[in-house]
């Protein structure tokens, strides 16, 4: 660790073309890019990282200045300061923040389904007060579950959930299992937990909630690729209203992304045939979107 930076765990996928750095979502790891990264290597140098507090990277205070500093350190160490940040979910938010903070160096940013919960007025056809009440429940549930140790048979149950997801979404089970195992650590008391640890998970959730993402998109002065999933996230048990809430949000998100692309010719909006798990569910569509963006929208960046 140098100063406030953390030496992140990195998987170097290789390649000789213009560099990409791949960023994963909250509570996930660089293993999420295992299927898509090899499809990018023929035209790009490709690194994937575990964010601080995730996977095999050390923990530390979780806020955007620290996270961006970690990413700077990786790109300096590999001598690729002008790499294109490509992120999914939280990683997509970080990619855009990184591009905003590094004008003249970072050539653009890619954000796949990193739109958070949005604002109440994005939930088309629903009363904003009702939406805020429901989002409060969702955030409370996320905060309650974050960083909690697994029960005695928790790993077995978690892997069974991954097996069911594999069958439902057509994702190879070994990819899902690898992600779970990389995200897990043994606590001093011997119990297992999914990283990040509770203290830093709560900091991370607060940092996410602090973002006004569409304001961020409008302020970022480089080409952006913004991709959204066409299929909804799975229902949350005990929240019968969740599917309708997400359907309303999907309509508002599609509307607002279309407006943004009309305002900004250098913003490309794409739709991925998949759920939020698109990296593992449809890696070819994700890779094709990235390759199309780097060849068409970033001058001088294509291999």
mmCIF file of C-alpha atoms in Angstrom:
data_model
loop_
_atom_site.group_PDB
_atom_site.id
_atom_site.type_symbol
_atom_site.label_atom_id
_atom_site.label_comp_id
_atom_site.label_asym_id
_atom_site.label_seq_id
_atom_site.Cartn_x
_atom_site.Cartn_y
_atom_site.Cartn_z
ATOM 1 C CA UNK A 1 0.000 0.000 0.000
ATOM 2 C CA UNK A 2 1.337 3.439 -0.967
ATOM 3 C CA UNK A 3 -0.248 6.337 0.913
ATOM 4 C CA UNK A 4 -3.995 5.802 0.776
ATOM 5 C CA UNK A 5 -3.745 3.480 -2.191
ATOM 6 C CA UNK A 6 -4.163 -0.266 -1.992
ATOM 7 C CA UNK A 7 -2.269 -2.720 -4.174
ATOM 8 C CA UNK A 8 -5.211 -4.405 -5.865
ATOM 9 C CA UNK A 9 -5.331 -8.017 -6.989
ATOM 10 C CA UNK A 10 -5.041 -8.049 -10.792
ATOM 11 C CA UNK A 11 -5.659 -10.680 -13.452
ATOM 12 C CA UNK A 12 -3.676 -9.863 -16.587
ATOM 13 C CA UNK A 13 -5.551 -11.481 -19.471
ATOM 14 C CA UNK A 14 -2.852 -10.394 -21.928
ATOM 15 C CA UNK A 15 -3.233 -8.916 -25.399
ATOM 16 C CA UNK A 16 -1.258 -6.290 -27.293
ATOM 17 C CA UNK A 17 -3.828 -3.703 -28.348
ATOM 18 C CA UNK A 18 -5.062 -0.522 -26.662
ATOM 19 C CA UNK A 19 -5.536 -1.223 -22.939
ATOM 20 C CA UNK A 20 -8.758 -1.896 -21.062
ATOM 21 C CA UNK A 21 -9.199 -2.238 -17.302
ATOM 22 C CA UNK A 22 -12.244 -4.247 -16.251
ATOM 23 C CA UNK A 23 -14.155 -3.419 -13.055
ATOM 24 C CA UNK A 24 -16.744 -5.584 -11.314
ATOM 25 C CA UNK A 25 -19.881 -4.804 -9.304
ATOM 26 C CA UNK A 26 -20.545 -4.461 -5.585
ATOM 27 C CA UNK A 27 -19.911 -7.661 -3.686
ATOM 28 C CA UNK A 28 -18.513 -9.309 -6.814
ATOM 29 C CA UNK A 29 -14.956 -9.965 -8.063
ATOM 30 C CA UNK A 30 -12.848 -9.925 -11.202
ATOM 31 C CA UNK A 31 -14.068 -13.496 -11.802
ATOM 32 C CA UNK A 32 -17.241 -11.973 -13.285
ATOM 33 C CA UNK A 33 -15.184 -11.000 -16.351
ATOM 34 C CA UNK A 34 -13.818 -14.522 -16.917
ATOM 35 C CA UNK A 35 -16.084 -15.220 -19.896
ATOM 36 C CA UNK A 36 -16.001 -11.793 -21.573
ATOM 37 C CA UNK A 37 -12.309 -10.890 -21.162
ATOM 38 C CA UNK A 38 -10.908 -13.536 -23.555
ATOM 39 C CA UNK A 39 -13.208 -12.184 -26.274
ATOM 40 C CA UNK A 40 -11.539 -8.775 -25.939
ATOM 41 C CA UNK A 41 -7.917 -9.949 -25.942
ATOM 42 C CA UNK A 42 -7.533 -10.297 -29.741
ATOM 43 C CA UNK A 43 -7.887 -6.512 -30.064
ATOM 44 C CA UNK A 44 -6.955 -5.135 -26.627
ATOM 45 C CA UNK A 45 -4.578 -5.472 -23.685
ATOM 46 C CA UNK A 46 -6.922 -6.536 -20.900
ATOM 47 C CA UNK A 47 -6.557 -6.274 -17.130
ATOM 48 C CA UNK A 48 -9.246 -7.103 -14.568
ATOM 49 C CA UNK A 49 -9.033 -6.053 -10.921
ATOM 50 C CA UNK A 50 -10.633 -6.842 -7.587
ATOM 51 C CA UNK A 51 -11.759 -3.548 -6.056
ATOM 52 C CA UNK A 52 -10.653 -2.751 -2.506
ATOM 53 C CA UNK A 53 -12.389 -4.954 0.026
ATOM 54 C CA UNK A 54 -13.416 -7.445 -2.674
ATOM 55 C CA UNK A 55 -12.012 -10.743 -3.830
ATOM 56 C CA UNK A 56 -8.303 -11.021 -3.050
ATOM 57 C CA UNK A 57 -7.644 -7.279 -2.620
ATOM 58 C CA UNK A 58 -6.981 -5.761 0.826
ATOM 59 C CA UNK A 59 -9.629 -3.783 2.669
ATOM 60 C CA UNK A 60 -9.661 -0.086 3.497
ATOM 61 C CA UNK A 61 -11.905 2.929 3.790
ATOM 62 C CA UNK A 62 -14.452 2.691 0.986
ATOM 63 C CA UNK A 63 -15.118 5.951 -0.816
ATOM 64 C CA UNK A 64 -14.625 7.064 -4.383
ATOM 65 C CA UNK A 65 -11.390 9.057 -3.871
ATOM 66 C CA UNK A 66 -9.703 5.993 -2.351
ATOM 67 C CA UNK A 67 -11.088 3.641 -4.999
ATOM 68 C CA UNK A 68 -9.977 5.916 -7.848
ATOM 69 C CA UNK A 69 -6.535 6.167 -6.268
ATOM 70 C CA UNK A 70 -6.261 2.383 -6.222
ATOM 71 C CA UNK A 71 -7.091 2.268 -9.904
ATOM 72 C CA UNK A 72 -4.527 4.970 -10.689
ATOM 73 C CA UNK A 73 -1.893 2.863 -8.933
ATOM 74 C CA UNK A 74 -2.712 -0.209 -11.027
ATOM 75 C CA UNK A 75 -2.520 1.698 -14.303
ATOM 76 C CA UNK A 76 0.752 3.352 -13.250
ATOM 77 C CA UNK A 77 2.245 0.005 -12.247
ATOM 78 C CA UNK A 78 1.367 -1.496 -15.635
ATOM 79 C CA UNK A 79 2.380 1.696 -17.464
ATOM 80 C CA UNK A 80 -1.014 2.095 -19.125
ATOM 81 C CA UNK A 81 -2.346 5.372 -17.653
ATOM 82 C CA UNK A 82 -4.592 5.897 -20.683
ATOM 83 C CA UNK A 83 -6.458 2.602 -20.325
ATOM 84 C CA UNK A 84 -10.186 2.640 -21.001
ATOM 85 C CA UNK A 85 -12.118 1.798 -17.792
ATOM 86 C CA UNK A 86 -14.906 -0.708 -18.453
ATOM 87 C CA UNK A 87 -17.235 -1.515 -15.599
ATOM 88 C CA UNK A 88 -20.334 -3.448 -14.680
ATOM 89 C CA UNK A 89 -22.824 -2.205 -12.068
ATOM 90 C CA UNK A 90 -20.770 -0.410 -9.376
ATOM 91 C CA UNK A 91 -17.734 -0.871 -11.623
ATOM 92 C CA UNK A 92 -19.527 1.075 -14.350
ATOM 93 C CA UNK A 93 -20.132 3.981 -11.981
ATOM 94 C CA UNK A 94 -16.450 3.917 -11.028
ATOM 95 C CA UNK A 95 -15.424 3.850 -14.703
ATOM 96 C CA UNK A 96 -17.350 7.055 -15.404
ATOM 97 C CA UNK A 97 -16.087 8.748 -12.226
ATOM 98 C CA UNK A 98 -12.540 7.802 -13.186
ATOM 99 C CA UNK A 99 -12.930 9.312 -16.659
ATOM 100 C CA UNK A 100 -14.356 12.519 -15.170
ATOM 101 C CA UNK A 101 -11.434 12.831 -12.743
ATOM 102 C CA UNK A 102 -8.763 12.184 -15.408
ATOM 103 C CA UNK A 103 -9.520 14.525 -18.318
ATOM 104 C CA UNK A 104 -7.039 14.425 -21.161
ATOM 105 C CA UNK A 105 -5.761 10.993 -20.073
ATOM 106 C CA UNK A 106 -8.714 8.605 -19.968
ATOM 107 C CA UNK A 107 -10.217 8.314 -23.478
ATOM 108 C CA UNK A 108 -13.752 7.345 -22.459
ATOM 109 C CA UNK A 109 -15.669 5.038 -20.154
ATOM 110 C CA UNK A 110 -17.983 2.041 -20.365
ATOM 111 C CA UNK A 111 -20.796 1.420 -17.894
ATOM 112 C CA UNK A 112 -22.883 -1.756 -18.108
ATOM 113 C CA UNK A 113 -26.016 -1.579 -15.948
ATOM 114 C CA UNK A 114 -24.419 0.716 -13.373
ATOM 115 C CA UNK A 115 -27.440 2.919 -12.743
ATOM 116 C CA UNK A 116 -28.181 2.242 -9.086
ATOM 117 C CA UNK A 117 -31.778 2.625 -7.929
ATOM 118 C CA UNK A 118 -32.310 5.916 -9.744
ATOM 119 C CA UNK A 119 -34.529 8.727 -8.481
ATOM 120 C CA UNK A 120 -38.252 8.363 -7.657
ATOM 121 C CA UNK A 121 -39.267 10.314 -10.761
ATOM 122 C CA UNK A 122 -37.651 7.653 -12.953
ATOM 123 C CA UNK A 123 -40.274 5.073 -11.927
ATOM 124 C CA UNK A 124 -42.793 5.684 -14.679
ATOM 125 C CA UNK A 125 -46.423 5.580 -13.589
ATOM 126 C CA UNK A 126 -45.712 5.282 -9.860
ATOM 127 C CA UNK A 127 -46.173 7.883 -7.143
ATOM 128 C CA UNK A 128 -42.723 9.223 -6.080
ATOM 129 C CA UNK A 129 -43.573 8.957 -2.377
ATOM 130 C CA UNK A 130 -44.540 5.303 -2.829
ATOM 131 C CA UNK A 131 -41.308 4.682 -4.722
ATOM 132 C CA UNK A 132 -39.226 6.295 -1.993
ATOM 133 C CA UNK A 133 -40.888 4.097 0.632
ATOM 134 C CA UNK A 134 -40.141 0.951 -1.362
ATOM 135 C CA UNK A 135 -36.544 1.999 -2.072
ATOM 136 C CA UNK A 136 -36.025 2.618 1.629
ATOM 137 C CA UNK A 137 -37.035 -1.005 2.232
ATOM 138 C CA UNK A 138 -34.648 -2.251 -0.457
ATOM 139 C CA UNK A 139 -31.749 -0.210 0.924
ATOM 140 C CA UNK A 140 -32.491 -1.365 4.470
ATOM 141 C CA UNK A 141 -32.491 -5.001 3.359
ATOM 142 C CA UNK A 142 -29.174 -4.515 1.529
ATOM 143 C CA UNK A 143 -27.592 -2.827 4.543
ATOM 144 C CA UNK A 144 -28.840 -5.532 6.905
ATOM 145 C CA UNK A 145 -27.379 -8.324 4.785
ATOM 146 C CA UNK A 146 -24.047 -6.640 4.002
ATOM 147 C CA UNK A 147 -20.984 -8.213 5.552
ATOM 148 C CA UNK A 148 -22.904 -10.620 7.769
ATOM 149 C CA UNK A 149 -21.262 -14.020 8.444
ATOM 150 C CA UNK A 150 -22.821 -17.030 6.785
ATOM 151 C CA UNK A 151 -24.784 -19.462 8.949
ATOM 152 C CA UNK A 152 -23.353 -22.916 9.571
ATOM 153 C CA UNK A 153 -24.636 -24.369 6.290
ATOM 154 C CA UNK A 154 -24.458 -21.019 4.501
ATOM 155 C CA UNK A 155 -21.878 -21.986 1.882
ATOM 156 C CA UNK A 156 -23.832 -25.072 0.904
ATOM 157 C CA UNK A 157 -27.024 -23.033 0.582
ATOM 158 C CA UNK A 158 -25.246 -20.294 -1.367
ATOM 159 C CA UNK A 159 -23.791 -22.764 -3.851
ATOM 160 C CA UNK A 160 -27.231 -24.332 -4.256
ATOM 161 C CA UNK A 161 -28.553 -20.877 -5.153
ATOM 162 C CA UNK A 162 -25.782 -20.538 -7.730
ATOM 163 C CA UNK A 163 -26.714 -23.932 -9.182
ATOM 164 C CA UNK A 164 -30.321 -22.783 -9.554
ATOM 165 C CA UNK A 165 -29.175 -19.531 -11.179
ATOM 166 C CA UNK A 166 -26.987 -21.511 -13.562
ATOM 167 C CA UNK A 167 -29.968 -23.528 -14.704
ATOM 168 C CA UNK A 168 -32.302 -20.520 -14.880
ATOM 169 C CA UNK A 169 -30.000 -18.183 -16.803
ATOM 170 C CA UNK A 170 -27.832 -20.635 -18.709
ATOM 171 C CA UNK A 171 -24.617 -19.549 -16.998
ATOM 172 C CA UNK A 172 -21.940 -22.251 -16.612
ATOM 173 C CA UNK A 173 -22.034 -23.265 -12.953
ATOM 174 C CA UNK A 174 -18.250 -23.271 -12.621
ATOM 175 C CA UNK A 175 -18.165 -19.534 -13.367
ATOM 176 C CA UNK A 176 -20.695 -18.808 -10.637
ATOM 177 C CA UNK A 177 -18.939 -21.034 -8.118
ATOM 178 C CA UNK A 178 -15.573 -19.407 -8.859
ATOM 179 C CA UNK A 179 -17.067 -15.989 -8.177
ATOM 180 C CA UNK A 180 -18.533 -17.067 -4.836
ATOM 181 C CA UNK A 181 -15.330 -18.683 -3.644
ATOM 182 C CA UNK A 182 -13.201 -15.691 -4.629
ATOM 183 C CA UNK A 183 -15.564 -13.364 -2.760
ATOM 184 C CA UNK A 184 -15.427 -15.397 0.449
ATOM 185 C CA UNK A 185 -13.055 -15.244 3.368
ATOM 186 C CA UNK A 186 -12.742 -16.904 6.767
ATOM 187 C CA UNK A 187 -13.232 -14.608 9.761
ATOM 188 C CA UNK A 188 -11.003 -14.761 12.865
ATOM 189 C CA UNK A 189 -13.817 -16.664 14.616
ATOM 190 C CA UNK A 190 -13.704 -19.328 11.896
ATOM 191 C CA UNK A 191 -17.010 -18.416 10.246
ATOM 192 C CA UNK A 192 -17.252 -17.580 6.539
ATOM 193 C CA UNK A 193 -18.375 -14.253 5.142
ATOM 194 C CA UNK A 194 -18.731 -12.676 1.732
ATOM 195 C CA UNK A 195 -16.597 -9.608 1.243
ATOM 196 C CA UNK A 196 -16.566 -6.661 1.676
ATOM 197 C CA UNK A 197 -16.647 -6.654 5.464
ATOM 198 C CA UNK A 198 -19.669 -4.991 7.043
ATOM 199 C CA UNK A 199 -17.974 -1.692 7.936
ATOM 200 C CA UNK A 200 -16.713 -1.156 4.415
ATOM 201 C CA UNK A 201 -19.854 -2.569 2.791
ATOM 202 C CA UNK A 202 -21.907 0.113 4.529
ATOM 203 C CA UNK A 203 -19.431 2.792 3.410
ATOM 204 C CA UNK A 204 -19.740 1.474 -0.144
ATOM 205 C CA UNK A 205 -23.547 1.535 -0.091
ATOM 206 C CA UNK A 206 -23.455 5.115 1.187
ATOM 207 C CA UNK A 207 -21.044 6.141 -1.572
ATOM 208 C CA UNK A 208 -23.314 4.624 -4.214
ATOM 209 C CA UNK A 209 -26.366 6.413 -2.832
ATOM 210 C CA UNK A 210 -24.495 9.729 -2.916
ATOM 211 C CA UNK A 211 -24.159 9.676 -6.707
ATOM 212 C CA UNK A 212 -26.393 11.622 -9.075
ATOM 213 C CA UNK A 213 -25.583 9.398 -12.011
ATOM 214 C CA UNK A 214 -27.219 11.285 -14.851
ATOM 215 C CA UNK A 215 -25.547 14.487 -13.671
ATOM 216 C CA UNK A 216 -22.290 12.525 -13.670
ATOM 217 C CA UNK A 217 -22.891 11.290 -17.213
ATOM 218 C CA UNK A 218 -23.574 14.827 -18.432
ATOM 219 C CA UNK A 219 -20.427 16.230 -16.786
ATOM 220 C CA UNK A 220 -18.041 13.600 -18.144
ATOM 221 C CA UNK A 221 -16.377 15.151 -21.231
ATOM 222 C CA UNK A 222 -15.383 11.955 -23.051
ATOM 223 C CA UNK A 223 -17.280 9.335 -25.060
ATOM 224 C CA UNK A 224 -19.423 7.021 -22.954
ATOM 225 C CA UNK A 225 -20.934 3.624 -23.636
ATOM 226 C CA UNK A 226 -23.946 3.017 -21.395
ATOM 227 C CA UNK A 227 -25.470 -0.452 -21.559
ATOM 228 C CA UNK A 228 -28.615 -1.624 -19.826
ATOM 229 C CA UNK A 229 -30.056 -5.091 -19.323
ATOM 230 C CA UNK A 230 -33.230 -5.890 -21.240
ATOM 231 C CA UNK A 231 -34.462 -8.475 -18.748
ATOM 232 C CA UNK A 232 -35.412 -7.765 -15.120
ATOM 233 C CA UNK A 233 -33.458 -8.739 -12.043
ATOM 234 C CA UNK A 234 -34.896 -11.688 -10.066
ATOM 235 C CA UNK A 235 -37.614 -10.989 -7.534
ATOM 236 C CA UNK A 236 -36.699 -10.407 -3.897
ATOM 237 C CA UNK A 237 -38.447 -12.862 -1.552
ATOM 238 C CA UNK A 238 -40.983 -11.139 0.672
ATOM 239 C CA UNK A 239 -41.259 -8.098 -1.593
ATOM 240 C CA UNK A 240 -44.278 -8.822 -3.794
ATOM 241 C CA UNK A 241 -44.142 -5.312 -5.235
ATOM 242 C CA UNK A 242 -40.551 -5.567 -6.433
ATOM 243 C CA UNK A 243 -41.203 -6.774 -9.997
ATOM 244 C CA UNK A 244 -43.653 -3.942 -10.724
ATOM 245 C CA UNK A 245 -41.235 -1.439 -9.199
ATOM 246 C CA UNK A 246 -38.395 -2.618 -11.424
ATOM 247 C CA UNK A 247 -40.601 -2.633 -14.525
ATOM 248 C CA UNK A 248 -41.489 1.018 -13.870
ATOM 249 C CA UNK A 249 -37.807 1.850 -13.359
ATOM 250 C CA UNK A 250 -36.809 0.082 -16.586
ATOM 251 C CA UNK A 251 -39.243 2.273 -18.525
ATOM 252 C CA UNK A 252 -37.896 5.447 -16.941
ATOM 253 C CA UNK A 253 -34.288 4.404 -17.411
ATOM 254 C CA UNK A 254 -34.822 3.666 -21.099
ATOM 255 C CA UNK A 255 -36.505 7.065 -21.507
ATOM 256 C CA UNK A 256 -33.735 8.975 -19.746
ATOM 257 C CA UNK A 257 -30.908 7.174 -21.540
ATOM 258 C CA UNK A 258 -32.539 7.959 -24.886
ATOM 259 C CA UNK A 259 -32.789 11.636 -23.929
ATOM 260 C CA UNK A 260 -29.149 11.689 -22.847
ATOM 261 C CA UNK A 261 -27.977 10.132 -26.116
ATOM 262 C CA UNK A 262 -29.966 12.730 -28.032
ATOM 263 C CA UNK A 263 -28.310 15.533 -26.047
ATOM 264 C CA UNK A 264 -24.818 14.058 -26.294
ATOM 265 C CA UNK A 265 -23.724 12.592 -29.650
ATOM 266 C CA UNK A 266 -20.690 11.037 -27.940
ATOM 267 C CA UNK A 267 -22.909 8.952 -25.631
ATOM 268 C CA UNK A 268 -23.749 5.518 -27.028
ATOM 269 C CA UNK A 269 -26.608 3.589 -25.443
ATOM 270 C CA UNK A 270 -26.855 -0.140 -25.989
ATOM 271 C CA UNK A 271 -29.194 -2.851 -24.745
ATOM 272 C CA UNK A 272 -27.921 -6.262 -23.694
ATOM 273 C CA UNK A 273 -30.157 -9.295 -23.993
ATOM 274 C CA UNK A 274 -29.800 -10.486 -20.426
ATOM 275 C CA UNK A 275 -30.376 -9.680 -16.789
ATOM 276 C CA UNK A 276 -28.055 -7.767 -14.490
ATOM 277 C CA UNK A 277 -25.848 -10.891 -14.585
ATOM 278 C CA UNK A 278 -25.056 -10.090 -18.234
ATOM 279 C CA UNK A 279 -21.280 -10.542 -17.935
ATOM 280 C CA UNK A 280 -21.688 -14.266 -17.362
ATOM 281 C CA UNK A 281 -25.067 -14.682 -19.036
ATOM 282 C CA UNK A 282 -24.252 -13.059 -22.391
ATOM 283 C CA UNK A 283 -20.503 -12.338 -22.536
ATOM 284 C CA UNK A 284 -20.472 -12.219 -26.338
ATOM 285 C CA UNK A 285 -22.986 -9.362 -26.442
ATOM 286 C CA UNK A 286 -21.026 -7.485 -23.784
ATOM 287 C CA UNK A 287 -17.725 -7.968 -25.631
ATOM 288 C CA UNK A 288 -19.226 -6.997 -28.991
ATOM 289 C CA UNK A 289 -20.612 -3.784 -27.486
ATOM 290 C CA UNK A 290 -17.180 -2.875 -26.088
ATOM 291 C CA UNK A 291 -15.389 -3.666 -29.346
ATOM 292 C CA UNK A 292 -17.901 -1.688 -31.366
ATOM 293 C CA UNK A 293 -17.518 1.285 -29.059
ATOM 294 C CA UNK A 294 -13.717 1.310 -29.071
ATOM 295 C CA UNK A 295 -13.572 1.055 -32.863
ATOM 296 C CA UNK A 296 -16.298 3.603 -33.666
ATOM 297 C CA UNK A 297 -16.355 6.154 -30.842
ATOM 298 C CA UNK A 298 -12.788 6.627 -29.560
ATOM 299 C CA UNK A 299 -10.474 8.080 -32.216
ATOM 300 C CA UNK A 300 -7.109 6.384 -32.351
ATOM 301 C CA UNK A 301 -8.008 3.782 -29.728
ATOM 302 C CA UNK A 302 -8.930 0.802 -31.918
ATOM 303 C CA UNK A 303 -6.261 -1.801 -32.521
#
